[in-house]
Each structure stands twice: as structure tokens, then as C-alpha cells.
């Protein structure tokens, strides 16, 4: 597959704080590349640099083999941006919003009208096209935000956390829309801190934390880093637990206890659950709930960064 | 560029607070100042409404700087303005369109206000109304550029408005919009020559009452140079990331 974007040693600081610490990655044609990381990981800074509105301190960005600043006009005309913050005018109709932003890409007359209506149809806002966004729900505004970013039919679309704070219906709509873009051959760069979304739509995933790339790969490749273990997470009443005793059970590794949460890795295929429960009873510990996680991205993130994504 | 100017102009017109501020507020100002000071200026040649009608038109032309900052960086439209920067549009068009849209809005409202002042209070704009409006237009364009320039320098509409509010008041007091600067002493009157508002006020009064246009060309020339300087500062200092 052809490289659309190539980023090398990208760095950006805000005063003393290093937001992006020399990251390098490629974006290939027709893929959905997802950036997964907690708030403050450097995702939005990276996206703002790629959108051409924030200058990097250091690094090289190429678009289809050319330094992107040399072909900025062409790059921007082929790029669609869906920013995290709502970038729409509240006082004009949804249709006029989309038409205005699409017109900045050279669309005029009937082509402009058709493109705007098509974009609104695809995000499910055609029926409210004459309404003002100030009357919309948060989810509808997010969908309009998307329509404004893609009406000019870009070949590369960057979504920055497009599903933050919205209802499940709108979220499903947005995720289906992104999958349909992928089917049409549009290249998508997507940032999120929601594992389930990334798992659902990604072709490849970049795990980013504290401004650094921790891992890059398909979800299958990333899950392989977990080895052959599952994880038990057990909610217990706070009390003294002798974690060492669990190591005596077959297949148990890496036992940890903190704030009423006992966690342990267990070699896949070894049936040790009964023995774990028996040990808790032996230690007179009240068990509230038990959860078995297999190869989830949550575990991959925890395994790679040492902390949970939502922390 | 035209579509962005049109969009910005509609945005200003759709903001009821700004619209009322640029229309109802000057009417009330002339009404109240006219009532308060009716004994000071009333003569056959120059009525109190003549003085404050012209003064307030000039004040509104300076005060448009505040609306320019709103049009450029007001919180509710800042992100949408940033989206213009995602498109293949030259960066200068973003701030220049705000200057021009606010200028057009200002001139439309001032033309309307002049008509209303004339109808309500018989305010005399002299025989060279278009020349008078040309002078006002130069001041308004300078003010719009000044407002946007302050945003570019301070990166914040709120801070820009706080400082501009004080500056506009100071320039207007120096300019004799509310009372003649001589009322505060000869020293103050001399110092007032530094204010572009003073040149405009003086030029307007001479044009209307003495049919003397000698002040007009120099005032327009200086205001145009100041406008260009402000736009150059915008060009040097404005970055799309200022919207973040």
C-alpha cells in the first residue's frame, strides 16, 4: 500500500511541557489508523500539526513523498478535518454551515448543493438540514461537525475524538460512517481514548502516552504482546491479603492488590478459578465480583504503559 | 474571500447584542446627552443634537474595534473560524475578512444612524455628506484593523476588549466626542491633537459648518497609513494556532 503521510521525529513543546516527544509513523492509503491514548497523551497536538494549523518544533512530515509544507494547498484540499471541539456556526442552518465550509474547497453551485446535502444525508441530518445547530443535541452537533469536515469528499480524513460525550445512537452512527468511508477507500486517521471504538474500526493502532508512541500494530499484533495469559480482576472487601499464596496455584502469575482490587494473570487454558476462590475463602476475604479479561486492548494498554487508559 | 466576508458579515448581523449595540445604543446616547447638555450648545448654528449626533457617529466608528475583535475571536465562533484555516485558504484572508466585514457592517449602520439622527433631531451633516462619510469610513476601517490587530497581538478577545475599551474611551475623550477638550484645560486640548478621533471630529465640524475640507485629505491619509500599519502587524503576528 502507498504511503499517504510519513512523519519522522515529530516534536512539540508548550513552554516547559513536552507534548510530543519525537514520534514517527506512517499513514497508508485506505487504512483506518487509530491513535489510542488517554487525555493529555499528545493526540490532539499531533492532529493539529497534521492539520497544518500548529507548527512543529522539530520533525519532518511528508505528504505523498513531498514535504507537506511545499504542497500545503494541495494537501489541505485533499484533507478533511473533524476537530474535537465543535467547529460550526450555531446561528445558521445545518445546510448553510456545510455549504459554507465546502465552498472553501472550491465547490460551487449545484455541485456544492449536492455535496452538502449528500454529507448531511450520510450523517443522518438531512431531515433537520434547515434547522439551526443551536437547537441540536450534542450528538447531532457532532454529526454536523463531521458533515462540515467531509462534504468536499477528501481522500484523507482526520477525526479527533469525534464521539466524546455523545449518546450511543450518535456514536453508532459515527462509527458506521467511518466504516463506510473505509469501504470507499478513504484514508482515516482517528484518535480516541475509547478502546471499544478503536477495536471496532481500526486497521492499525498507535498507542500513545505522555507524548511517546508505545506501540504500533494491528489489534492482533498488539494483543500478541500479552502472551498466553488472561487476567482475573477481583473486587474484594478491603483487608489484609497475602498475595504470595496465590503463586502456589497452577498457572498464576503477576498477582497485585490495591484498594480492594486483586488482579492476577493466569496462563490461558489452565483452569485455576476454583483454586483462586478457595484461597480467598481460606484467607477469609469476602469476594464481591470477579471479572476475567482475555486479550482486550485495555489489557494491552495496561501491559505496555503500566497504567489503565482511563486513569 | 468574498464568501468569507459574507459569512462574517452575516455572523455579526445575527448577533443581537452587537446589532443593538451598534443601533439602539447610539440613539440612546444622543437622546440622553442631548437632554443633559441642552443648555450648553443650543444655538442657531449648532444645536446640542448636531454636536452629539456627529460626535456619536464618530464614537461608533471608533468603537467598532470592539465588534471587530468579537467577529475575529469571540468564543462561540472561534472554532468555526478556525475551520476556515483547515481549508486551502490563505491565512491573511481570515483576519482581513473580519476587518472588511465589520467595516461594511459599521458603515451600513452609520449610514442608517445618520438618516435617523437627521429625521429625529434634524442633525446637520452639511452639504458634503459623502465627504463626511469618507472621513468616517477611514476612521472606521482603522478601528476595525486596530481591533483585529489587538487580538493578533494578545491572542485573546477578552483581553483585547478590556484594553481596547479603555483606549477607545481615552481617544474619544481626547477627541472631544462627549465635550470639547478645552473643557479640561489648554494642556489637555493640545494633547488631544494626538488622537485620530480629534482630527476626525475637527475635520467633520469644519467641513459641515465652514465648508472647509482642508482637514479631510490629511486625516484620511494618516488614518490610511495607520490602517495599513495595523494590517501589517496582523500579517506578521497572526497564526492559525492563535485560535486553539
XYZ file of C-alpha atoms in Angstrom:
555
model
C 0.000 0.000 0.000
C 1.139 3.540 -0.763
C 2.201 5.914 1.988
C -0.071 8.935 2.296
C 1.704 10.573 5.197
C 5.121 9.960 6.626
C 6.005 11.521 9.976
C 9.509 11.427 11.360
C 10.776 12.553 14.778
C 7.884 14.956 15.383
C 8.367 17.122 18.456
C 6.273 19.838 20.046
C 6.543 21.597 23.392
C 4.348 24.135 25.148
C 6.708 26.235 27.240
C 8.312 23.681 29.562
C 5.944 20.814 28.756
C 6.891 18.401 26.003
C 3.577 17.395 24.411
C 5.004 15.284 21.589
C 8.420 13.693 22.047
C 9.856 12.701 18.701
C 7.228 10.375 17.308
C 7.500 8.667 13.907
C 4.842 6.793 11.976
C 3.352 6.343 8.514
C -0.226 6.532 7.284
C -1.046 4.195 4.406
C -3.738 4.571 1.779
C -7.190 3.219 2.623
C -6.388 2.320 6.226
C -8.067 3.442 9.433
C -5.173 4.366 11.678
C -6.303 4.889 15.260
C -4.405 6.791 17.917
C -5.263 5.333 21.292
C -4.216 7.167 24.423
C -5.534 8.952 27.486
C -6.270 12.684 27.630
C -3.021 14.623 27.515
C -1.172 11.870 25.638
C -0.346 14.172 22.698
C -3.029 13.012 20.263
C -4.650 16.400 19.614
C -1.286 18.165 19.344
C -0.233 15.629 16.708
C -3.537 16.083 14.869
C -3.251 19.893 14.950
C 0.215 19.649 13.416
C -1.063 17.282 10.738
C -3.968 19.668 10.098
C -1.438 22.389 9.286
C -2.576 24.788 11.995
C 0.141 24.174 14.551
C 3.838 24.371 13.799
C 6.033 21.555 14.988
C 9.247 22.390 16.832
C 11.118 19.665 15.044
C 10.491 16.821 12.642
C 9.547 16.050 9.086
C 6.126 15.441 7.596
C 5.753 14.234 4.023
C 2.544 14.031 2.053
C 2.743 11.520 -0.790
C 6.522 11.821 -0.761
C 6.738 15.647 -0.697
C 7.423 17.813 2.381
C 3.854 18.755 3.253
C 4.580 22.449 3.612
C 5.727 22.523 -0.018
C 2.387 21.133 -1.137
C 0.246 22.637 1.623
C -2.529 23.900 -0.641
C -2.879 20.548 -2.407
C -2.610 18.701 0.923
C -5.300 20.824 2.555
C -7.620 20.492 -0.425
C -7.423 16.683 -0.152
C -7.727 16.667 3.635
C -10.848 16.645 5.797
C -10.637 17.573 9.465
C -13.167 16.749 12.132
C -11.870 18.556 15.202
C -12.621 17.591 18.778
C -14.309 20.926 19.530
C -17.466 21.792 17.646
C -16.406 23.990 14.729
C -19.779 25.129 13.420
C -21.776 28.352 13.371
C -24.720 27.977 15.764
C -26.828 30.736 14.241
C -27.092 29.489 10.654
C -28.796 26.356 9.374
C -27.041 22.997 9.217
C -27.177 23.122 5.418
C -25.663 26.605 5.260
C -22.895 25.514 7.621
C -21.947 22.596 5.392
C -22.291 24.663 2.214
C -20.090 27.435 3.551
C -17.252 25.155 4.622
C -17.468 23.060 1.441
C -17.350 26.248 -0.645
C -13.888 26.969 0.775
C -12.666 23.937 -1.182
C -13.824 25.395 -4.486
C -17.242 23.755 -4.741
C -19.885 25.983 -6.313
C -23.487 25.987 -7.487
C -25.202 22.659 -7.963
C -22.088 20.651 -7.098
C -21.910 22.479 -3.774
C -25.596 21.929 -3.005
C -25.387 18.237 -3.918
C -22.210 17.691 -1.866
C -23.703 19.425 1.181
C -26.981 17.518 1.005
C -25.135 14.239 0.489
C -22.924 14.874 3.527
C -25.971 15.692 5.660
C -27.770 12.561 4.464
C -24.785 10.401 5.337
C -24.613 11.672 8.912
C -28.383 11.394 9.302
C -29.184 15.113 9.473
C -30.937 15.562 6.132
C -34.344 15.978 7.761
C -33.115 18.784 10.010
C -30.945 20.480 7.397
C -32.870 23.761 7.685
C -32.639 23.873 11.483
C -30.020 25.830 13.365
C -27.399 23.836 15.282
C -28.278 25.719 18.472
C -31.436 23.576 18.581
C -29.479 20.305 18.126
C -28.464 17.749 20.739
C -24.757 17.210 21.414
C -24.731 14.119 19.210
C -26.396 15.935 16.303
C -23.863 18.760 16.565
C -21.046 16.214 16.452
C -22.545 14.711 13.300
C -22.842 18.158 11.733
C -19.220 18.758 12.707
C -18.372 15.651 10.684
C -20.504 16.694 7.690
C -18.697 20.064 7.595
C -15.348 18.277 7.552
C -16.081 15.779 4.797
C -18.591 17.378 2.394
C -15.806 18.234 -0.077
C -15.032 14.493 -0.350
C -11.434 14.410 0.892
C -9.215 11.385 0.319
C -7.747 11.652 3.836
C -9.891 12.438 6.876
C -8.608 13.127 10.373
C -11.085 12.626 13.220
C -10.085 13.929 16.636
C -12.174 12.229 19.329
C -15.432 12.616 17.407
C -17.545 10.646 19.867
C -16.714 12.384 23.136
C -19.771 12.963 25.303
C -22.479 11.768 22.931
C -25.392 9.352 23.075
C -24.947 5.715 21.924
C -27.165 6.262 18.867
C -24.984 9.069 17.547
C -21.847 7.123 18.421
C -23.038 4.106 16.417
C -23.943 6.398 13.546
C -20.475 7.941 13.527
C -18.685 4.596 13.735
C -20.800 3.155 10.898
C -19.995 6.239 8.862
C -16.268 5.809 9.409
C -16.511 2.159 8.364
C -18.315 3.230 5.201
C -15.531 5.736 4.449
C -13.020 2.912 4.791
C -15.019 0.803 2.330
C -14.936 3.681 -0.151
C -11.150 3.782 0.020
C -10.835 6.936 2.104
C -7.819 7.014 4.415
C -8.789 7.758 8.006
C -6.732 8.878 10.980
C -8.798 8.592 14.149
C -7.982 9.497 17.743
C -9.850 8.179 20.740
C -9.497 7.077 24.305
C -12.348 4.596 23.881
C -10.913 1.083 23.418
C -14.141 -0.399 22.042
C -14.291 2.122 19.193
C -10.684 1.590 18.247
C -11.183 -2.150 18.369
C -14.243 -1.853 16.119
C -12.919 0.375 13.334
C -9.128 0.232 13.250
C -6.884 -1.266 10.624
C -3.825 -0.324 12.677
C -3.418 1.176 16.117
C -0.848 3.541 17.570
C -0.721 3.523 21.358
C 0.474 6.888 22.571
C 1.181 8.013 26.108
C 2.977 11.058 27.533
C 3.835 12.219 24.020
C 5.540 8.995 23.012
C 4.484 6.127 20.800
C 4.423 2.998 22.931
C 3.406 0.546 20.216
C 2.189 0.378 16.617
C 0.415 -2.540 15.014
C -2.827 -4.214 14.102
C -5.004 -5.124 17.061
C -3.984 -8.774 16.609
C -0.294 -7.839 16.692
C -0.778 -5.723 19.791
C -2.702 -8.462 21.563
C 0.135 -10.881 20.866
C 2.258 -8.788 23.225
C 0.110 -10.134 26.054
C 1.430 -13.616 25.529
C -0.799 -16.518 26.517
C -2.384 -15.119 29.651
C -5.836 -13.951 30.736
C -6.428 -11.621 33.646
C -8.649 -12.016 36.678
C -9.760 -8.789 38.306
C -11.414 -9.484 41.636
C -13.298 -6.956 43.755
C -12.924 -7.842 47.412
C -13.646 -6.192 50.740
C -10.673 -4.169 51.865
C -8.483 -6.164 54.162
C -5.138 -7.910 54.505
C -4.406 -10.238 51.620
C -1.411 -12.488 51.381
C -0.776 -12.223 47.650
C 2.188 -14.601 47.806
C -0.091 -17.581 48.487
C -1.753 -17.206 45.064
C 1.544 -18.005 43.339
C 1.212 -21.537 44.641
C -1.783 -22.082 42.368
C -1.028 -23.583 38.941
C -0.831 -21.031 36.106
C -0.988 -17.882 38.262
C 1.450 -15.033 37.553
C 1.797 -11.354 38.496
C -0.551 -11.002 41.452
C -1.248 -7.458 42.652
C -3.576 -5.966 45.251
C -4.573 -2.331 45.644
C -7.611 -0.559 47.091
C -9.894 -3.561 47.209
C -8.900 -4.784 43.758
C -6.971 -8.004 43.402
C -5.599 -8.753 39.957
C -3.629 -11.646 38.592
C -2.588 -13.050 35.249
C -3.344 -16.655 34.547
C -1.947 -18.848 31.813
C -4.651 -19.441 29.231
C -6.098 -22.962 29.326
C -5.158 -23.630 32.962
C -8.360 -23.910 34.981
C -7.404 -22.211 38.244
C -10.531 -20.232 39.085
C -11.829 -22.663 41.712
C -8.489 -22.636 43.473
C -8.322 -18.825 43.464
C -11.797 -18.635 45.030
C -10.846 -21.313 47.564
C -7.746 -19.327 48.529
C -9.838 -16.192 49.071
C -12.176 -18.184 51.340
C -9.165 -19.601 53.199
C -7.905 -16.065 53.828
C -11.405 -15.076 54.976
C -11.732 -12.458 52.235
C -15.219 -11.545 51.009
C -15.437 -11.673 47.210
C -17.762 -9.075 45.639
C -17.210 -9.669 41.961
C -14.832 -11.398 39.604
C -14.040 -10.471 36.043
C -11.999 -12.466 33.543
C -10.407 -10.447 30.761
C -8.875 -12.120 27.791
C -6.960 -10.285 25.087
C -8.551 -6.811 25.281
C -6.903 -3.569 24.222
C -7.423 -2.367 27.790
C -5.025 -5.103 28.916
C -2.632 -4.323 26.084
C -2.538 -0.693 27.193
C -2.069 -1.648 30.822
C 0.613 -4.134 29.903
C 2.530 -1.642 27.749
C 2.183 1.501 29.851
C 1.802 0.151 33.352
C -1.403 2.091 33.961
C -5.012 1.939 32.920
C -6.169 4.045 29.951
C -8.882 5.939 31.789
C -6.671 6.725 34.766
C -12.551 35.799 0.087
C -15.977 37.232 -0.749
C -17.765 34.209 0.655
C -15.821 34.515 3.919
C -16.600 38.251 4.159
C -20.275 37.481 3.512
C -20.249 34.781 6.185
C -18.560 37.109 8.699
C -20.969 39.930 7.919
C -23.959 37.638 8.463
C -22.417 36.406 11.721
C -22.170 39.965 13.028
C -25.711 40.785 11.898
C -27.045 37.613 13.557
C -25.607 38.618 16.916
C -28.461 40.542 18.570
C -26.203 42.077 21.235
C -23.852 43.553 18.638
C -26.726 44.681 16.466
C -28.442 46.533 19.302
C -25.137 47.939 20.463
C -24.481 49.461 17.058
C -28.018 50.798 16.532
C -30.019 51.375 19.713
C -27.112 52.404 21.915
C -26.063 55.441 19.794
C -29.681 56.588 19.592
C -29.960 56.489 23.366
C -26.596 58.217 23.741
C -27.650 61.163 21.572
C -31.002 61.326 23.329
C -29.523 61.295 26.838
C -26.529 63.542 26.106
C -28.852 65.894 24.241
C -31.154 66.151 27.253
C -28.303 66.524 29.748
C -26.437 69.233 27.852
C -29.208 71.056 26.014
C -28.152 74.396 27.534
C -24.519 74.073 26.503
C -24.678 74.005 22.739
C -28.085 75.208 21.710
C -27.638 77.996 19.217
C -28.963 78.731 15.770
C -25.798 77.429 14.179
C -25.031 74.347 16.290
C -27.656 72.522 18.325
C -26.805 70.024 21.052
C -28.114 67.250 18.802
C -25.876 68.452 15.979
C -22.837 68.188 18.226
C -23.678 64.840 19.770
C -25.119 63.435 16.542
C -21.756 63.935 14.840
C -19.802 63.040 17.983
C -21.628 59.767 18.475
C -21.287 58.804 14.794
C -17.546 59.288 15.222
C -17.571 57.430 18.559
C -19.356 54.468 16.971
C -16.792 54.460 14.153
C -14.039 54.104 16.773
C -15.964 51.705 18.940
C -16.410 49.277 16.037
C -12.980 47.945 17.075
C -14.768 46.013 19.831
C -17.082 44.358 17.308
C -14.079 43.528 15.100
C -12.475 41.614 17.963
C -15.761 39.769 18.545
C -16.027 38.868 14.894
C -12.451 37.568 14.921
C -12.104 35.635 18.155
C -15.384 35.517 20.057
C -15.633 32.184 21.866
C -18.832 31.000 20.144
C -17.419 31.394 16.625
C -13.717 30.913 17.258
C -13.679 27.198 16.413
C -15.766 27.724 13.282
C -13.338 30.462 12.225
C -10.504 28.018 12.832
C -12.168 25.564 10.456
C -11.630 28.111 7.678
C -7.923 27.600 8.355
C -8.225 23.854 7.677
C -9.244 24.690 4.109
C -6.802 25.676 1.361
C -7.351 29.359 2.131
C -4.512 31.858 2.581
C -4.149 32.770 6.256
C -4.369 36.526 5.617
C -7.903 36.095 4.286
C -9.075 35.004 7.728
C -8.224 38.235 9.554
C -8.731 40.516 6.556
C -12.269 39.233 6.018
C -13.103 40.075 9.646
C -11.768 43.617 9.197
C -13.732 44.147 5.995
C -16.964 42.517 7.185
C -17.006 44.587 10.368
C -16.204 47.692 8.341
C -19.142 47.062 5.998
C -21.418 46.432 8.996
C -20.205 49.646 10.613
C -20.743 51.778 7.525
C -24.213 50.368 6.887
C -25.227 51.095 10.473
C -23.681 54.579 10.431
C -25.440 55.486 7.182
C -28.708 54.366 8.749
C -27.974 56.195 12.011
C -27.139 59.432 10.156
C -30.521 59.257 8.438
C -32.313 58.555 11.708
C -30.473 61.363 13.533
C -31.420 63.754 10.737
C -35.045 62.678 10.808
C -35.409 62.670 14.603
C -33.368 65.695 15.617
C -32.580 67.459 12.357
C -28.859 66.780 12.803
C -26.980 68.797 10.201
C -24.358 66.831 8.216
C -23.614 69.757 5.899
C -23.568 69.869 2.139
C -20.746 67.351 1.680
C -22.295 64.295 3.275
C -20.326 61.845 1.127
C -17.027 63.511 2.000
C -18.054 63.408 5.661
C -18.806 59.680 5.347
C -15.495 59.113 3.572
C -13.734 60.589 6.582
C -15.811 58.430 8.918
C -15.086 55.377 6.750
C -11.332 55.962 7.087
C -11.669 56.102 10.854
C -13.906 53.011 10.933
C -11.505 50.997 8.771
C -8.645 51.980 11.040
C -10.665 50.959 14.120
C -11.570 47.566 12.621
C -7.904 46.929 11.831
C -6.928 48.056 15.321
C -9.416 45.651 16.927
C -8.176 42.669 14.926
C -4.551 43.728 15.481
C -5.089 43.705 19.257
C -6.454 40.151 19.003
C -3.452 39.068 16.941
C -1.076 40.551 19.497
C -2.863 39.474 22.671
C -4.264 36.155 21.352
C -7.453 36.719 23.325
C -10.665 38.537 22.514
C -11.395 39.158 26.191
C -8.059 40.808 26.964
C -8.144 42.737 23.680
C -11.592 44.113 24.502
C -10.586 45.159 28.014
C -7.616 47.147 26.753
C -9.427 48.452 23.680
C -12.371 49.620 25.783
C -10.062 51.859 27.784
C -8.155 53.035 24.716
C -11.347 53.908 22.838
C -12.696 55.852 25.797
C -9.415 57.723 26.151
C -9.187 58.543 22.425
C -12.840 59.637 22.395
C -12.369 61.909 25.400
C -9.279 63.389 23.747
C -11.245 63.666 20.532
C -13.989 65.770 22.106
C -16.778 63.342 21.369
C -18.530 63.949 24.692
C -17.326 67.507 25.415
C -14.761 69.831 23.939
C -11.203 69.008 25.156
C -10.732 72.685 26.127
C -13.144 71.991 28.972
C -10.263 70.112 30.641
C -7.733 72.888 30.082
C -5.461 74.129 27.322
C -2.827 71.453 28.013
C -5.368 68.708 27.508
C -6.649 70.426 24.366
C -3.112 70.466 22.917
C -2.530 66.853 23.879
C -5.807 65.934 22.197
C -4.208 66.672 18.827
C -2.616 63.216 19.121
C -5.966 61.465 18.870
C -7.190 60.379 15.432
C -10.659 60.944 16.826
C -9.781 64.607 17.348
C -8.666 65.012 13.708
C -11.857 63.376 12.537
C -14.071 65.471 14.821
C -12.297 68.676 13.873
C -12.355 67.799 10.187
C -16.046 66.904 10.313
C -17.080 70.104 12.126
C -15.033 72.308 9.791
C -16.445 70.523 6.759
C -20.038 70.849 7.930
C -20.037 74.344 9.393
C -17.274 76.157 7.486
C -17.399 74.155 4.257
C -13.670 73.754 4.868
C -12.322 70.415 3.599
C -8.675 71.187 4.366
C -8.523 68.661 7.245
C -10.134 65.859 5.296
C -7.323 64.726 2.983
C -4.559 64.718 5.628
C -6.835 62.974 8.144
C -7.778 60.290 5.603
C -4.136 59.883 4.563
C -2.878 59.442 8.133
C -5.721 57.083 9.013
C -4.988 55.037 5.886
C -1.308 54.745 6.821
C -2.269 53.684 10.360
C -4.705 51.133 8.897
C -2.001 49.666 6.682
C 0.381 49.522 9.634
C -2.215 47.655 11.735
C -2.840 45.183 8.896
C 0.910 44.625 8.551
C 1.118 43.828 12.259
C -1.732 41.318 11.777
C 0.161 39.745 8.881
C 3.305 39.440 10.978
C 1.690 38.151 14.144
C -1.411 36.131 13.228
C -1.018 32.367 13.316
C -3.804 29.840 12.953
C -2.767 28.320 16.265
C -3.917 31.552 17.945
C -7.420 30.103 17.585
C -6.514 26.987 19.615
